[in-house]
Amino acid sequence: MKDKFQNISDKIRELLKNSPIEDMENNINALIKNKCTDLGLVSREEFDVQTEVLRKTREKLEAMEKALAEYETKQSK
């Protein structure tokens, strides 16, 4: 019985593979990606990269603020 279902499933996949449905799926995916770009949306990967850049920038800023505070303290003495 399992072989029959697998056989049917394989035939359906083969039919869909050679049909215009695959082209439609590719076109729809491209359309969605373009609209997301138009809306300024980014992928999760891009978001994660930018989050890491922001974290590193914050760390540098905090270090600079600390150094500036120490410098100002020394200068006021």
Short mmCIF file of C-alpha atoms in Angstrom, two decimals:
data_model
loop_
_atom_site.label_atom_id
_atom_site.label_comp_id
_atom_site.label_asym_id
_atom_site.label_seq_id
_atom_site.Cartn_x
_atom_site.Cartn_y
_atom_site.Cartn_z
CA MET A 1 0.00 0.00 0.00
CA LYS A 2 2.82 2.40 0.92
CA ASP A 3 4.46 1.74 -2.47
CA LYS A 4 1.22 2.65 -4.26
CA PHE A 5 1.02 5.98 -2.45
CA GLN A 6 4.68 6.66 -3.17
CA ASN A 7 4.13 5.81 -6.83
CA ILE A 8 1.13 8.13 -7.05
CA SER A 9 3.04 10.86 -5.26
CA ASP A 10 5.99 10.47 -7.65
CA LYS A 11 3.68 10.69 -10.67
CA ILE A 12 2.00 13.83 -9.35
CA ARG A 13 5.39 15.43 -8.68
CA GLU A 14 6.50 14.56 -12.21
CA LEU A 15 3.34 16.02 -13.73
CA LEU A 16 3.68 19.24 -11.75
CA LYS A 17 7.36 19.48 -12.57
CA ASN A 18 6.60 19.57 -16.28
CA SER A 19 3.60 21.85 -15.99
CA PRO A 20 3.28 25.62 -16.05
CA ILE A 21 2.62 25.50 -12.30
CA GLU A 22 6.37 25.43 -11.63
CA ASP A 23 6.82 28.57 -13.76
CA MET A 24 3.94 30.22 -11.95
CA GLU A 25 5.49 29.40 -8.58
CA ASN A 26 8.81 30.91 -9.68
CA ASN A 27 7.05 34.03 -10.98
CA ILE A 28 5.04 34.42 -7.79
CA ASN A 29 8.17 34.05 -5.67
CA ALA A 30 9.96 36.68 -7.76
CA LEU A 31 6.96 39.01 -7.47
CA ILE A 32 6.84 38.60 -3.69
CA LYS A 33 10.59 39.25 -3.38
CA ASN A 34 10.29 42.39 -5.49
CA LYS A 35 7.37 43.69 -3.43
CA CYS A 36 9.24 42.99 -0.19
CA THR A 37 12.18 44.97 -1.55
CA ASP A 38 9.87 47.82 -2.57
CA LEU A 39 8.46 47.87 0.96
CA GLY A 40 11.95 47.97 2.45
CA LEU A 41 11.68 44.53 4.00
CA VAL A 42 14.83 42.47 4.47
CA SER A 43 15.54 38.79 4.91
CA ARG A 44 16.14 37.34 8.34
CA GLU A 45 19.78 36.83 7.43
CA GLU A 46 20.21 40.50 6.50
CA PHE A 47 18.42 41.53 9.70
CA ASP A 48 20.72 39.36 11.81
CA VAL A 49 23.82 40.80 10.10
CA GLN A 50 22.66 44.37 10.69
CA THR A 51 21.78 43.55 14.31
CA GLU A 52 25.33 42.31 14.85
CA VAL A 53 26.79 45.44 13.22
CA LEU A 54 24.62 47.58 15.49
CA ARG A 55 25.72 45.62 18.58
CA LYS A 56 29.40 46.13 17.72
CA THR A 57 28.81 49.83 17.03
CA ARG A 58 27.08 50.23 20.39
CA GLU A 59 30.02 48.55 22.15
CA LYS A 60 32.46 50.93 20.44
CA LEU A 61 30.31 53.94 21.33
CA GLU A 62 30.09 52.88 24.97
CA ALA A 63 33.88 52.41 25.10
CA MET A 64 34.41 55.86 23.57
CA GLU A 65 31.95 57.46 26.01
CA LYS A 66 33.78 55.82 28.91
CA ALA A 67 37.16 56.98 27.60
CA LEU A 68 35.81 60.51 27.11
CA ALA A 69 34.40 60.57 30.64
CA GLU A 70 37.77 59.46 32.02
CA TYR A 71 39.56 62.10 29.97
CA GLU A 72 37.17 64.81 31.16
CA THR A 73 37.67 63.70 34.77
CA LYS A 74 41.47 63.95 34.37
CA GLN A 75 41.19 67.35 32.72
CA SER A 76 39.01 68.78 35.48
CA LYS A 77 41.54 67.91 38.19
#
